[in-house]
Coordinates of C-alpha atoms in Angstrom, one line a residue:
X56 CA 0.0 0.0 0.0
X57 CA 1.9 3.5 -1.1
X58 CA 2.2 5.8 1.5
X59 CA 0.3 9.0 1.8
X60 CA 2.3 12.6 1.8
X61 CA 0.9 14.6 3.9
X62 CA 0.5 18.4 2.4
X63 CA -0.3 21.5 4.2
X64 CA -3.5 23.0 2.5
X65 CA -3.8 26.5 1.3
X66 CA -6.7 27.0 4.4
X67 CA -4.5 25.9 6.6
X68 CA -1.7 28.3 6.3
X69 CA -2.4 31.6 8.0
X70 CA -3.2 34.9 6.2
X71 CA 0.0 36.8 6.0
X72 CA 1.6 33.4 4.5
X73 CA -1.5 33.7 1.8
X74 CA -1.0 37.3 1.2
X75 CA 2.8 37.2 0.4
X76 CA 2.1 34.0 -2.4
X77 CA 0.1 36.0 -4.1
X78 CA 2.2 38.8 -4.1
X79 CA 5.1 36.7 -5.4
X80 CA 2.6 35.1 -8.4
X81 CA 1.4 38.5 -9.2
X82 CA 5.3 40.0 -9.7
X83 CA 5.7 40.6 -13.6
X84 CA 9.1 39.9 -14.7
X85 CA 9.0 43.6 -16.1
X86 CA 8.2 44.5 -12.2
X87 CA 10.8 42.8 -11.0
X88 CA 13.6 44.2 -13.7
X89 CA 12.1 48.1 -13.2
X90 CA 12.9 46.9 -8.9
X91 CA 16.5 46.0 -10.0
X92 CA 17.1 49.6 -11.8
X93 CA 15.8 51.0 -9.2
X94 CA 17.9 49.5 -6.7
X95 CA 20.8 50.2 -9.2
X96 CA 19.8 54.0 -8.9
X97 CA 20.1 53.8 -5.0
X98 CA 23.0 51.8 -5.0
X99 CA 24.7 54.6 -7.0
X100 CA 23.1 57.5 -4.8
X101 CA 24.3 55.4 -2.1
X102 CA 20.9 55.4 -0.6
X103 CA 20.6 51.7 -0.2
X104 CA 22.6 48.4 -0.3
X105 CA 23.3 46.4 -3.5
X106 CA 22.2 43.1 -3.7
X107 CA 22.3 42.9 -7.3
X108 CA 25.4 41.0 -9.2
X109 CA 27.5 43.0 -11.8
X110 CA 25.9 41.8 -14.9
X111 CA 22.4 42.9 -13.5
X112 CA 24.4 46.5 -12.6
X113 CA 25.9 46.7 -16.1
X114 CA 23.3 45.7 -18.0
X115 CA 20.7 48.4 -16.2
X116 CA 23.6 51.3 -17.3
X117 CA 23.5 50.1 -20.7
X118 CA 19.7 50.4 -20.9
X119 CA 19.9 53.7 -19.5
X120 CA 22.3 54.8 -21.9
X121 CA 20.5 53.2 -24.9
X122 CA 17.6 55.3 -23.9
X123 CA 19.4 58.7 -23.7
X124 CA 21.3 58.0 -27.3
X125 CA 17.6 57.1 -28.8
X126 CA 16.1 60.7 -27.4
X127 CA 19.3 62.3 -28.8
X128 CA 19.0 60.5 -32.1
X129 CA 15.6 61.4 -32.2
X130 CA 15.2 65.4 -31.3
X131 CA 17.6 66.1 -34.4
X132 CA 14.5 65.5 -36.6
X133 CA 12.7 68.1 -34.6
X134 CA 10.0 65.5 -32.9
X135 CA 9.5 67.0 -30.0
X136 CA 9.2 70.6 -31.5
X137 CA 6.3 69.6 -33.9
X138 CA 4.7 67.7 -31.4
X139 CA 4.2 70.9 -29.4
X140 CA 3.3 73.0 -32.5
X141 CA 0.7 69.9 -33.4
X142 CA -0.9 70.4 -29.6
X143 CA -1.0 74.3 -29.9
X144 CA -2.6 74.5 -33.5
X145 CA -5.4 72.2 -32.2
X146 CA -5.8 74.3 -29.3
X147 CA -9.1 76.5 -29.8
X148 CA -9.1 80.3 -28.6
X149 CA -12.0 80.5 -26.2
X150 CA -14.2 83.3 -27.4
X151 CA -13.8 87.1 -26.8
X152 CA -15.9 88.0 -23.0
X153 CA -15.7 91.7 -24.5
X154 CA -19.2 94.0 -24.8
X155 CA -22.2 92.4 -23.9
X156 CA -22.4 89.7 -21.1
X157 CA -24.7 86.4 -22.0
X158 CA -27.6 86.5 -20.4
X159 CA -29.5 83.4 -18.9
X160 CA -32.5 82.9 -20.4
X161 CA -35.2 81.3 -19.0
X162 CA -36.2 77.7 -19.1
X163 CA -39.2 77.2 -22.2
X164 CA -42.0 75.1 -21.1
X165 CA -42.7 72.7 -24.0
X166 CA -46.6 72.1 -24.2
X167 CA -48.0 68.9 -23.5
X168 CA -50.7 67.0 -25.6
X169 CA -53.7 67.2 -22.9
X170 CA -55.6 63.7 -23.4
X171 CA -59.5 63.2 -22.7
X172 CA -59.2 62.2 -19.4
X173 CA -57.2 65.3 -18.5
X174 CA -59.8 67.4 -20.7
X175 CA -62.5 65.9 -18.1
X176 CA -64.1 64.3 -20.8
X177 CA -65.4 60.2 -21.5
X178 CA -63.9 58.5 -24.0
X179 CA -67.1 59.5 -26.2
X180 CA -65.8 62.9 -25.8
X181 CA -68.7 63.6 -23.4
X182 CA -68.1 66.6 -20.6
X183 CA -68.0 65.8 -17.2
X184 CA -69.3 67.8 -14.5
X185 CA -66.7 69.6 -12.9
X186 CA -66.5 67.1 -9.3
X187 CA -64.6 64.7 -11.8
X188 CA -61.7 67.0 -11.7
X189 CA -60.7 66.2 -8.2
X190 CA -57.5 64.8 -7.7
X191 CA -56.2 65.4 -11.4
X192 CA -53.2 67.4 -12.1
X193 CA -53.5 70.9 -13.7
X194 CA -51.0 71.0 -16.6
X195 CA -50.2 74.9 -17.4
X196 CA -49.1 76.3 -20.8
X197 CA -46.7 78.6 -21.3
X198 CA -47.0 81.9 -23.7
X199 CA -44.9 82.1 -26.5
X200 CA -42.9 85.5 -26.4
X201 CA -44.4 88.4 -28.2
X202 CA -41.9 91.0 -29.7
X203 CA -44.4 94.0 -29.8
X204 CA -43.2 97.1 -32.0
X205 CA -42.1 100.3 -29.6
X206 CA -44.8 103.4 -30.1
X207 CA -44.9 105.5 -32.3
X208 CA -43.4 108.7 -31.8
X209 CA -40.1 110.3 -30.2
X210 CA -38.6 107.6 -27.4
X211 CA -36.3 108.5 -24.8
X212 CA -32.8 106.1 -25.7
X213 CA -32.3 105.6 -21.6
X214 CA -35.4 103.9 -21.0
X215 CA -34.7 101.5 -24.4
X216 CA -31.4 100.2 -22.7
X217 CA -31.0 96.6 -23.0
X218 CA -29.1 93.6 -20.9
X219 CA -26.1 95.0 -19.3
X220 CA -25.8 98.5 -20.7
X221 CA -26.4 101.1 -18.1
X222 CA -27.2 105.0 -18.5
X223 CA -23.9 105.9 -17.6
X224 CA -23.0 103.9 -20.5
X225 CA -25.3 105.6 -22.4
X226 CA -24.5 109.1 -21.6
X227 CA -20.8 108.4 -22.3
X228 CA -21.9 106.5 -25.8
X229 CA -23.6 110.1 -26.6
X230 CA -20.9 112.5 -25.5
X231 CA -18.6 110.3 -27.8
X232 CA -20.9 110.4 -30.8
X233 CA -21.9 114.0 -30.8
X234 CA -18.2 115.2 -30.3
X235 CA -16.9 113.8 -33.2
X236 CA -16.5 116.6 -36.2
X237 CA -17.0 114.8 -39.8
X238 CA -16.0 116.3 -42.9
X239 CA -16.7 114.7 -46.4
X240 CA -14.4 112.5 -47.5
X241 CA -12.6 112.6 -50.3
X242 CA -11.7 109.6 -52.9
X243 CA -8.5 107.6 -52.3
X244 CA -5.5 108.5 -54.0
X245 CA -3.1 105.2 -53.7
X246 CA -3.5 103.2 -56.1
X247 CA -4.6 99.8 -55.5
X248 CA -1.6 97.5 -55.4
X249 CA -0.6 99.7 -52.5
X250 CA -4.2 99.8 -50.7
X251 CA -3.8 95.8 -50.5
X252 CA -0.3 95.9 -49.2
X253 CA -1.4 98.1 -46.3
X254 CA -4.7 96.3 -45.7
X255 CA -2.0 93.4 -45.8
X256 CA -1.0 94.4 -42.6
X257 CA -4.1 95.0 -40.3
X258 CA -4.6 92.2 -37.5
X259 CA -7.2 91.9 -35.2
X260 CA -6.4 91.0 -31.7
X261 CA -8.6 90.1 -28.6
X262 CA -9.3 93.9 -27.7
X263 CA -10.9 94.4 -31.2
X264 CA -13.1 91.7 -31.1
X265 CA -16.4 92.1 -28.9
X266 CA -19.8 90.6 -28.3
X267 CA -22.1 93.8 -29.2
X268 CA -25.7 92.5 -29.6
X269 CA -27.7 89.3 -28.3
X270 CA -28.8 87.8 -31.1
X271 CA -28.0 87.1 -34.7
X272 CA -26.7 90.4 -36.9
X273 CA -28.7 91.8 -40.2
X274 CA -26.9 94.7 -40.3
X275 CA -23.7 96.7 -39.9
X276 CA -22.3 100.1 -40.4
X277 CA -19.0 102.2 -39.7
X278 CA -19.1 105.8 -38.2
X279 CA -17.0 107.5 -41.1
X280 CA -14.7 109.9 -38.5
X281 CA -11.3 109.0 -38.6
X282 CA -10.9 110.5 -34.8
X283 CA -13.2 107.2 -33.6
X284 CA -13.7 104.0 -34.7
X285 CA -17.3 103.1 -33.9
X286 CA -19.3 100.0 -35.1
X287 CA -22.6 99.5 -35.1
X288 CA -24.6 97.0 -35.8
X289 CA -28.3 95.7 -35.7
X290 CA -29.4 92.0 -34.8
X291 CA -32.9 89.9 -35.2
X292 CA -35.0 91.0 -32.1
X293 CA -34.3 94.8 -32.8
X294 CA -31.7 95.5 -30.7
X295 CA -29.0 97.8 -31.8
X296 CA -25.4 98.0 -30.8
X297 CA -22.8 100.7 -30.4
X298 CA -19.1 99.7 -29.8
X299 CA -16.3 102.0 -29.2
X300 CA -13.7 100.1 -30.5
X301 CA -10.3 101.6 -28.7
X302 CA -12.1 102.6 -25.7
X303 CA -10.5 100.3 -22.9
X304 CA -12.7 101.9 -20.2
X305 CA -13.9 98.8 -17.8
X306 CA -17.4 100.9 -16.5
X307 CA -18.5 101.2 -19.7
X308 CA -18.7 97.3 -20.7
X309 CA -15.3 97.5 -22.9
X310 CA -17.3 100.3 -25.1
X311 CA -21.0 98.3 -26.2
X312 CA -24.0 100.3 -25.6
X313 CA -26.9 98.4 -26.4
X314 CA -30.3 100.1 -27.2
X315 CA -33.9 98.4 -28.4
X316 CA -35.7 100.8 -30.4
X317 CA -37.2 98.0 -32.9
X318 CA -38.8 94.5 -32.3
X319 CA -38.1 93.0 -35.4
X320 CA -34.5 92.2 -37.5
X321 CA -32.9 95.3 -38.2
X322 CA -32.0 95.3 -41.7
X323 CA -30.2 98.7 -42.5
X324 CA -28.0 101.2 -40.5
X325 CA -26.3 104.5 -41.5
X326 CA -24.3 107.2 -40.1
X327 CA -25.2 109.8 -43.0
X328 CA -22.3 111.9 -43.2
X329 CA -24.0 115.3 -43.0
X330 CA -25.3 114.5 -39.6
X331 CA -22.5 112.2 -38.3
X332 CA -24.0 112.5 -34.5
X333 CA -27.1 110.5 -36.1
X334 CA -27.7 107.1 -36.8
X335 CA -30.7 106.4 -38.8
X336 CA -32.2 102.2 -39.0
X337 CA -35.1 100.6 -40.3
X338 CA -36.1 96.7 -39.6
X339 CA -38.8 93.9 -40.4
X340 CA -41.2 95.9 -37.8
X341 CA -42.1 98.6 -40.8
X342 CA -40.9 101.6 -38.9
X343 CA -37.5 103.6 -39.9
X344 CA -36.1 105.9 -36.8
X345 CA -33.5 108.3 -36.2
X346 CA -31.3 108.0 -33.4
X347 CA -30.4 111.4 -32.3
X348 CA -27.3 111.5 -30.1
X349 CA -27.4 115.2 -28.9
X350 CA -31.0 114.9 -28.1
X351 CA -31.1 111.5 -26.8
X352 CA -33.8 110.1 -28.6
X353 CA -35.4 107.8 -31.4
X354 CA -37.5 110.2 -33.9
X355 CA -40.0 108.2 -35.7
X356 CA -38.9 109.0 -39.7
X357 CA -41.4 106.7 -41.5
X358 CA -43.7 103.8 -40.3
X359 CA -46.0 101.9 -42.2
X360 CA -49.4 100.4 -40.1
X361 CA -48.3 97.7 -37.9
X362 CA -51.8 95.4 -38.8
X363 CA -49.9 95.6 -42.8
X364 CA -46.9 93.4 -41.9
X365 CA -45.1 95.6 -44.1
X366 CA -40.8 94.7 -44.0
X367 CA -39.0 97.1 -45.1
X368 CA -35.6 95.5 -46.1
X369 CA -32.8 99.1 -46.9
X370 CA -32.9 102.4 -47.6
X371 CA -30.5 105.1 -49.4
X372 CA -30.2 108.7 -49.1
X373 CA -30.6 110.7 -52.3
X374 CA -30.1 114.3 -50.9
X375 CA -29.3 115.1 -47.0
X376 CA -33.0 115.8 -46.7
X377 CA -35.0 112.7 -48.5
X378 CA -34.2 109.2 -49.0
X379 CA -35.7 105.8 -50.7
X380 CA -36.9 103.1 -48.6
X381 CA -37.3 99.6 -50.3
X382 CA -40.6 97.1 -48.9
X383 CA -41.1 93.5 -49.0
X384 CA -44.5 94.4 -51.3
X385 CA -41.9 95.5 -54.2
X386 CA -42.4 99.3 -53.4
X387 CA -40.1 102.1 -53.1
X388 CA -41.0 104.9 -50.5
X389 CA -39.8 108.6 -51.5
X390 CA -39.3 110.2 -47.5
X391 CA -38.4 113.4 -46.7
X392 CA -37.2 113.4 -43.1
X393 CA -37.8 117.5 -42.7
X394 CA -41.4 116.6 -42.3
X395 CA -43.0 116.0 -39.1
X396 CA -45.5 113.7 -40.8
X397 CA -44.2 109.6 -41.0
X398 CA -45.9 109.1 -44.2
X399 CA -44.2 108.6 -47.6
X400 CA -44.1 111.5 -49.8
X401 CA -44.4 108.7 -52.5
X402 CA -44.6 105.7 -53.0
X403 CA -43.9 103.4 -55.7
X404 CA -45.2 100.4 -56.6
X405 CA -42.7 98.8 -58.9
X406 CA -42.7 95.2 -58.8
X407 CA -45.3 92.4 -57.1
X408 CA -42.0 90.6 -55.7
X409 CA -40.0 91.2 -52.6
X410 CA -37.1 93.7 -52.8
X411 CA -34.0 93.4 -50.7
X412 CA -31.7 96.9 -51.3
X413 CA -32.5 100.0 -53.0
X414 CA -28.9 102.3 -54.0
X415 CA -28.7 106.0 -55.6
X416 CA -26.6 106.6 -58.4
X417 CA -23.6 108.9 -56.8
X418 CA -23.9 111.6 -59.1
X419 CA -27.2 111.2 -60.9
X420 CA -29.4 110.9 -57.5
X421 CA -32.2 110.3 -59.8
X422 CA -31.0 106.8 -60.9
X423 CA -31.5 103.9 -58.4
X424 CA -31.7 100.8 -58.6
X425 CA -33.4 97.5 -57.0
X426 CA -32.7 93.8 -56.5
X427 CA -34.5 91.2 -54.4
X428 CA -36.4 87.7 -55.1
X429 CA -37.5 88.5 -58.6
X430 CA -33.8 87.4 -59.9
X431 CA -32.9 90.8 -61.2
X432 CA -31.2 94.0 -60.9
X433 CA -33.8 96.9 -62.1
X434 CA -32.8 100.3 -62.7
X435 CA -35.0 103.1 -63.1
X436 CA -34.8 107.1 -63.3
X437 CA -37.2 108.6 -60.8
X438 CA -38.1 111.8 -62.6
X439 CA -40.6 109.2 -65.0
X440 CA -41.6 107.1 -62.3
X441 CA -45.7 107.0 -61.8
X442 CA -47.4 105.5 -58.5
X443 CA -48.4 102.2 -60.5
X444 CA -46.8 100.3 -63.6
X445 CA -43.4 102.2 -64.1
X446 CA -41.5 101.0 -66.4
X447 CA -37.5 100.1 -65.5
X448 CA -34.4 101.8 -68.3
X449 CA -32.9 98.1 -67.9
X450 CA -33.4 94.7 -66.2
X451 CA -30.3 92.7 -65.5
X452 CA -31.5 89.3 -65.0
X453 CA -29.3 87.2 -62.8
X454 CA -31.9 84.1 -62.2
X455 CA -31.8 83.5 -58.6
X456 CA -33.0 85.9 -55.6
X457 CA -30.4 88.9 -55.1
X458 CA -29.3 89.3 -51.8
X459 CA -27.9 92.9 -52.8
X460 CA -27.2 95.4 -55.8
X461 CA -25.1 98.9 -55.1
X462 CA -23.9 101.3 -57.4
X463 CA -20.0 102.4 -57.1
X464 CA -20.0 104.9 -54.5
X465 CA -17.2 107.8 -56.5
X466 CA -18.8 107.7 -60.2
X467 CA -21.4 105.1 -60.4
X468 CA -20.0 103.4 -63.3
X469 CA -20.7 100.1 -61.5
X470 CA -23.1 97.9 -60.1
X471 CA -21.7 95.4 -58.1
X472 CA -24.5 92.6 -57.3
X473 CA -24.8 89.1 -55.0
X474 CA -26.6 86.3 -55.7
X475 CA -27.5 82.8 -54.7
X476 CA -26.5 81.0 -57.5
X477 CA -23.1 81.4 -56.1
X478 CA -22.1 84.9 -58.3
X479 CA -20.8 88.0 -57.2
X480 CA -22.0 90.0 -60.4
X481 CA -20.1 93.5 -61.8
X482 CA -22.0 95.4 -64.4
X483 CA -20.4 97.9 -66.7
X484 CA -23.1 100.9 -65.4
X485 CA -21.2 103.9 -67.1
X486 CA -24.3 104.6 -69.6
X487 CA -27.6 103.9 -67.9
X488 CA -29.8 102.5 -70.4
X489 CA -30.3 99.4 -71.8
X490 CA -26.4 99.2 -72.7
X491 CA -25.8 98.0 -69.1
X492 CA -23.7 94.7 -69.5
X493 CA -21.9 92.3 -67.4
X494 CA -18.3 93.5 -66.8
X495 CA -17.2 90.6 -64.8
X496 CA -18.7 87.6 -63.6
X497 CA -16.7 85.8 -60.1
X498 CA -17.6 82.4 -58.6
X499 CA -18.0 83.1 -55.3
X500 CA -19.5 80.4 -52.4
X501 CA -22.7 82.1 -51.2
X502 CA -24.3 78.9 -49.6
X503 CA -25.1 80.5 -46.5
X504 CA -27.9 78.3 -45.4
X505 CA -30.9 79.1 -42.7
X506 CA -29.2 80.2 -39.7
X507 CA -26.7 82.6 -41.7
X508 CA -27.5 85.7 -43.0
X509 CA -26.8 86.2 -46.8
X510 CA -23.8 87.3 -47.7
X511 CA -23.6 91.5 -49.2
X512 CA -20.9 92.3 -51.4
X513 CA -19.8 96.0 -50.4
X514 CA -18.1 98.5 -51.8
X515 CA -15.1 101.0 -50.6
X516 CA -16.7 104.4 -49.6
X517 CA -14.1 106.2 -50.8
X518 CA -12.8 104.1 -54.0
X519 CA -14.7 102.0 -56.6
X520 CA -12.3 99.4 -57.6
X521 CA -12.2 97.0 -54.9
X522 CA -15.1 95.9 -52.4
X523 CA -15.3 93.2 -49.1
X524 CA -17.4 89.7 -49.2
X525 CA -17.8 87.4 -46.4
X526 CA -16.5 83.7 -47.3
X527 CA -17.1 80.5 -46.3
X528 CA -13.7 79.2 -47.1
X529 CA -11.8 77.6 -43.9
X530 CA -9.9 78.7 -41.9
X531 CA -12.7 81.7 -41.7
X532 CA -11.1 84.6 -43.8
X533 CA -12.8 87.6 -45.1
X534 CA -12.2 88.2 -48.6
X535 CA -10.8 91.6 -50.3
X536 CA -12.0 91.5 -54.3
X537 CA -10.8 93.6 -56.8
X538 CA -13.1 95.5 -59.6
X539 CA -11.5 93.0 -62.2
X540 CA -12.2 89.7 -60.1
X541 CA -9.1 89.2 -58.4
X542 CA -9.0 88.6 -54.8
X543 CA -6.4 90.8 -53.3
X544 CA -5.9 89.7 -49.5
X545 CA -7.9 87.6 -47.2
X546 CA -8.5 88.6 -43.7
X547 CA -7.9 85.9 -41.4
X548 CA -7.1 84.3 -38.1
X549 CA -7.1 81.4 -36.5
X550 CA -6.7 82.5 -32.9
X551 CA -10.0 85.0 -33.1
X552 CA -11.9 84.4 -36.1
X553 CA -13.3 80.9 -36.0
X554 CA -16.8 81.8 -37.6
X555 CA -18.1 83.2 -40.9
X556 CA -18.5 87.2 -40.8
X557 CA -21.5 87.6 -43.2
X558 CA -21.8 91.6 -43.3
X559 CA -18.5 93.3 -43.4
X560 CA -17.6 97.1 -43.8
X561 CA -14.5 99.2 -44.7
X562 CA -13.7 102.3 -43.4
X563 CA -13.5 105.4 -45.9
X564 CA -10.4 106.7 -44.7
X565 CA -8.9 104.2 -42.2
X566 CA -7.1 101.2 -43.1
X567 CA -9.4 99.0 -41.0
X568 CA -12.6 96.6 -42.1
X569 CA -15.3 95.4 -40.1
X570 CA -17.0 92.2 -40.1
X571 CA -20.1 90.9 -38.0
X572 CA -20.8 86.8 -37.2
X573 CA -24.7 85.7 -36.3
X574 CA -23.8 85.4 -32.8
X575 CA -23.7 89.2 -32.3
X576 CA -19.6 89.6 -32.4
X577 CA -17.9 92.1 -34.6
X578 CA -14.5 91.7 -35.7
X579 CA -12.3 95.0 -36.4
X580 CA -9.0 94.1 -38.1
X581 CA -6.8 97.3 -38.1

């Protein structure tokens, strides 16, 4: 019979005994060869007692010294450089906190579908007498916001503040405005290979970049003084915005005064250069105002009836006393802003489409012209124009809705026009008439979907043969065109501008432009 070994089982053997077998099972040899180095490194500090033979003591130096050759070899190719360049392109510029401050806006209540039972009603769709109601929960709806137009009439600009801005940031924003002293500009004098090298060299930086109106922008205009640089610029809800550029004052919220004289989108502004302390807007509510700095209100210039639902989309001024006003009906108001009445003087009914921008000839005031949804640019001479069925000198069909259409602002010899079928459009304007032809035709991205607004081609105030289009190219650039098609300069930066700027303005004098995003920023590169 063999004989039986007697084994000590693993329950028999006490816990510390359990503990340190596992521990010696669990030892990696890679665990055990990073212990030795480390040893070796005491043993060298003289920290600690070798135990280790000297193979184990060599071979650990020559893995050390393996490991410094390979980062040696390696940094000569610059690894480490472009690994820190990769992480530092990828890193995104948080956006600019300058102007107005984000307000919190309150939680929506979605409605509820409200079932029979809830209605107190059988499933015949009987009533029940009001007992049944007891112990049912009530289920409340909540109103959807209602942008109501301001009066009519003269309104005080303090008590149309909005968000943030305060009256002293008001009173300031006036004593700026009504101290600058404007005289007409006159037409540049460099020629334009020399205009682009200088516009070359304008940057924008995190102090010209600032958050001047809530919502998304439909408008924006530059004050023409060259003692200030003042943006303004109108959003969806009717809220305008008013930003000091180089002020750096911290009490008046980095320069942004915000008013709300409109409830509507705000769809032309203007600081007319024979009243520079003025700013004149008109918007989707059908009401055009004046926003008189030295008197510190909003005059009511021309309102249609609020039951109408009549837009009006732009407006031009032909003399320092009257101006055109294009509608959503296809008319052209004649307003004359001497009056105290806020009627038209005339109206004309000119096409049964939607217009988008009406623009005076420079030097023949008479000439204007039109473009909206109908597909083409119309041009027509007032002095023949009759309330109903005029008759246009030209139409410059183009085949898609028109976002825009302006005459060259020194001669008028051009009309530069944007479409949606992805055209920026230059006609050859220098006899009005039907001899009007296409100059140059540039492909130009204008895809600017729902939740952009449309792109407008505009001009240099002070020179007619370049002009300023938002892009969608990335990076986000805005682009500098010249009369003949070719794109002189795009404004860009990777650090600041990380969104597409679809109204932009130059500055008549200045070597700046100014572009606006629909998140209410404006960018100033100077």
């Amino acid at each position: 019979m063999p004989s039986l070994r007697t084994r000590k089982s693993k329950s028999s053997c006490s816990k510390d005994e359990q503990l340190e077998m596992k521990r010696k099972v669990s030892e990696s040899p890679k665990q055990k060869k990073k212990m030795k180095v480390e040893k070796v490194e005491e043993e060298e500090d003289g920290s600690a007692d070798s135990d280790l033979s000297d193979y184990e003591i060599d071979y650990a130096k020559r893995r050390e010294e393996n490991l410094r050759l390979n980062r040696e070899f390696l940094s000569q190719f610059g690894l480490d450089k472009a690994k820190q360049d990769l992480l530092a392109s990828v890193k995104k510029t948080a956006p600019s906190n300058r102007g107005l401050k984000k307000e919190k806006a309150p939680k929506e209540i979605l409605p509820r579908r409200s079932s029979l039972r809830l209605q107190n009603k059988t499933p015949d769709g009987i009533e029940l007498p009001p007992e049944a109601l007891i112990n049912r929960v009530a289920y409340t709806f909540s109103e959807p916001v209602q942008h109501l137009r301001p009066p009519a009439g003269p309104l005080e600009m303090k008590e149309y503040l909005h968000g943030s801005t305060t009256e002293e940031n008001h009173k300031e924003t006036c004593r700026v405005l009504t101290s600058l002293k404007m005289k007409p500009f006159k037409t540049a004098s460099d020629d334009l290979e020399r205009y682009a090298e200088k516009m070359s060299k304008t940057k924008v930086t995190a102090e010209r970049v600032a958050k001047v109106v809530p919502e998304r922008t439909f408008s924006l205009a530059l004050h023409p003084s060259d003692t200030k640089v003042i943006a303004a610029v109108g959003d969806k809800w009717g809220k305008i915005g008013i930003w000091d550029v180089l002020c750096n004052t911290e009490s008046r919220a980095e320069g942004v005064c915000c008013y709300a004289p409109h409830s509507r989108p705000i769809t032309c502004l203007d600081f007319p250069v024979h009243s520079p302390e003025k700013m004149y807007s008109c918007g989707y509510d059908g009401s055009l105002r004046c926003g008189d700095m030295q008197k510190e209100i909003f005059i009511d210039v021309f309102n249609e009836p609020e039951d109408d639902d009549v837009l009006l989309r732009n407006f031009v001024f032909t003399s320092p006393h009257t101006m055109l006003v294009s509608e959503n009906t296809g008319c052209v108001a004649c307003v004359d802003i001497r009056t105290a009445s806020t009627t038209a003087e005339q109206m004309y009914e000119l096409s049964h489409k939607s217009f988008r921008t009406v623009s005076c000839h420079p030097t023949q005031p008479y000439y204007f012209c039109t473009a909206g949804v109908a597909g083409s640019v119309s041009v027509w001479d007032q002095r023949n124009l009759k309330p109903k069925k005029s008759k246009a000198l030209c139409e410059l069909a183009i085949g898609r809705n028109i976002n825009s259409a302006y005459f060259s602002p020194v001669t008028g010899k051009h009309i530069l026009a944007t479409s949606i079928n992805d055209k920026l459009t230059i006609y050859d304007s220098s006899e009005i008439g039907p001899n009007v032809t296409v100059k140059k035709s540039i492909s130009h991205n204008n895809q600017t979907g729902r939740w952009l607004t449309g792109f407008r081609a505009a001009w240099h105030p002070a020179r007619e043969d370049c002009f300023i289009v938002g892009s969608m190219n990335r990076p986000r650039e805005i682009s500098l065109f010249s009369v003949a098609g070719k794109k002189l300069h795009a404004f860009r930066d990777e650090d600041y501008l990380n969104s597409v700027c679809s109204l932009n303005a130059l500055h008549p004098t200045l070597n700046l432009v100014a572009g606006t995003n629909s998140s209410g920023r404006v960018f100033v590169f100077m």
